[in-house]
């Protein structure tokens, strides 16, 4: 792979890039103009292997950032189906991390990309080269891709203009998944794409449990398995249901046992206690236990403030990630909030007492349906656990009043 300025391969996947080492940074929590989007097109709409850059390139931008970034992957192929768009999109994470000195985190409109000083010095100074490497990886790993082109947009106004279109597509993907429940299917899926960062982590994806990164629901995983049966996502028989409230299945336990290298042999899909699902590093949010009120809060990647206990997302993410089962701390996709089985064994949405304001607004419909929308505190209402306790008492939160019965 000597045509490129940096080395390429799975050995670079776990590589982190610290602030001091970074040459340039795109996206991340400090900027809203960011997304990645794979689109299925007709063959005649694609100029094969073209990489286009709209806006300034790495070499034109000064050191530092964060700068805006959109990554558009357009593909065509007889055997490709629209269902496969999220799968192709998620591969950006894997392939970008294959590049020496390049780091990619998260997904959809949460992306965060860094290029380190070493890679820049070696000559990786253009998004064009990153695009060419991506194309090389896509075409060598996914046979069904017959034509591909990649567009990077760093022009802030242009990213802003396209973002709502992408968000609409993400929402449509999520909506489709809502109709299906765990009991409606025999097959669940497992994704081990993040094992390079967290060797004992795998995501179990069931109809009522979207993957931690939020980029893969049950339908997406089904499409991924069909597209690349040898790839990081595969189906397995869910087996016997051992506990329908907690979401424990013989098939899930077996998978966790083999994919965690024997570290864990039981997993609950719908509880944060005893045998919670593990977390890698690219969860969208963390559902966390607040001992003072024996209830839960959620903090997400883009929230730069503090929890009522004074913790930042980044530090909580540090202790939640790494592929361990940590009671009371679960990396989740925000969309899990819409699942009818959202931590159902623990009291579900009715046990949520603190949410960042934007999350509370985004999921207003389901929170209202559960009668807790106006009982949940945000960063605007409280800034310490004492204030949280007082707030919940004042508004009469049903969990605090003891009105929420745990199922089973
Ligand atoms: Fe796969 Fe889970 Fe990583 Fe998403 S977070 S890429 S589903 S292992
Ligand atoms: Zn991950």
JSON list of N, CA, C and O and ligand atoms in Angstrom, two decimals, residues 90 93 194 197 201 280-283, ligand 2:
[
{"chain": "A", "resi": 90, "resn": "UNK", "atom": "N", "xyz": [-21.40, 3.14, 8.11]},
{"chain": "A", "resi": 90, "resn": "UNK", "atom": "CA", "xyz": [-20.70, 2.78, 9.34]},
{"chain": "A", "resi": 90, "resn": "UNK", "atom": "C", "xyz": [-19.27, 2.33, 9.07]},
{"chain": "A", "resi": 90, "resn": "UNK", "atom": "O", "xyz": [-18.41, 2.41, 9.94]},
{"chain": "A", "resi": 93, "resn": "UNK", "atom": "N", "xyz": [-16.10, 4.55, 9.77]},
{"chain": "A", "resi": 93, "resn": "UNK", "atom": "CA", "xyz": [-15.45, 4.47, 11.08]},
{"chain": "A", "resi": 93, "resn": "UNK", "atom": "C", "xyz": [-14.29, 3.48, 11.06]},
{"chain": "A", "resi": 93, "resn": "UNK", "atom": "O", "xyz": [-13.18, 3.79, 11.47]},
{"chain": "A", "resi": 194, "resn": "UNK", "atom": "N", "xyz": [-16.09, -2.75, 16.99]},
{"chain": "A", "resi": 194, "resn": "UNK", "atom": "CA", "xyz": [-15.32, -1.90, 17.90]},
{"chain": "A", "resi": 194, "resn": "UNK", "atom": "C", "xyz": [-14.33, -2.67, 18.77]},
{"chain": "A", "resi": 194, "resn": "UNK", "atom": "O", "xyz": [-13.78, -2.12, 19.71]},
{"chain": "A", "resi": 197, "resn": "UNK", "atom": "N", "xyz": [-10.88, -1.29, 19.71]},
{"chain": "A", "resi": 197, "resn": "UNK", "atom": "CA", "xyz": [-10.78, -0.33, 20.82]},
{"chain": "A", "resi": 197, "resn": "UNK", "atom": "C", "xyz": [-11.12, -0.99, 22.16]},
{"chain": "A", "resi": 197, "resn": "UNK", "atom": "O", "xyz": [-10.64, -0.59, 23.20]},
{"chain": "A", "resi": 201, "resn": "UNK", "atom": "N", "xyz": [-15.73, -6.12, 23.99]},
{"chain": "A", "resi": 201, "resn": "UNK", "atom": "CA", "xyz": [-17.05, -5.55, 23.68]},
{"chain": "A", "resi": 201, "resn": "UNK", "atom": "C", "xyz": [-17.63, -6.08, 22.38]},
{"chain": "A", "resi": 201, "resn": "UNK", "atom": "O", "xyz": [-16.95, -6.18, 21.37]},
{"chain": "A", "resi": 280, "resn": "UNK", "atom": "N", "xyz": [-18.37, 0.11, 24.30]},
{"chain": "A", "resi": 280, "resn": "UNK", "atom": "CA", "xyz": [-17.04, 0.34, 23.73]},
{"chain": "A", "resi": 280, "resn": "UNK", "atom": "C", "xyz": [-16.69, 1.80, 23.98]},
{"chain": "A", "resi": 280, "resn": "UNK", "atom": "O", "xyz": [-16.64, 2.23, 25.12]},
{"chain": "A", "resi": 281, "resn": "UNK", "atom": "N", "xyz": [-16.47, 2.59, 22.96]},
{"chain": "A", "resi": 281, "resn": "UNK", "atom": "CA", "xyz": [-16.20, 4.02, 23.20]},
{"chain": "A", "resi": 281, "resn": "UNK", "atom": "C", "xyz": [-17.08, 4.91, 22.36]},
{"chain": "A", "resi": 281, "resn": "UNK", "atom": "O", "xyz": [-17.09, 6.12, 22.55]},
{"chain": "A", "resi": 282, "resn": "UNK", "atom": "N", "xyz": [-17.83, 4.33, 21.43]},
{"chain": "A", "resi": 282, "resn": "UNK", "atom": "CA", "xyz": [-18.53, 5.24, 20.51]},
{"chain": "A", "resi": 282, "resn": "UNK", "atom": "C", "xyz": [-20.03, 5.32, 20.76]},
{"chain": "A", "resi": 282, "resn": "UNK", "atom": "O", "xyz": [-20.79, 5.66, 19.88]},
{"chain": "A", "resi": 283, "resn": "UNK", "atom": "N", "xyz": [-20.44, 5.01, 21.97]},
{"chain": "A", "resi": 283, "resn": "UNK", "atom": "CA", "xyz": [-21.85, 5.24, 22.32]},
{"chain": "A", "resi": 283, "resn": "UNK", "atom": "C", "xyz": [-22.19, 6.72, 22.16]},
{"chain": "A", "resi": 283, "resn": "UNK", "atom": "O", "xyz": [-21.36, 7.59, 22.35]},
{"chain": "B", "resi": 2, "resn": "LIG", "atom": "ZN1", "xyz": [-17.27, 1.56, 19.43]}
]
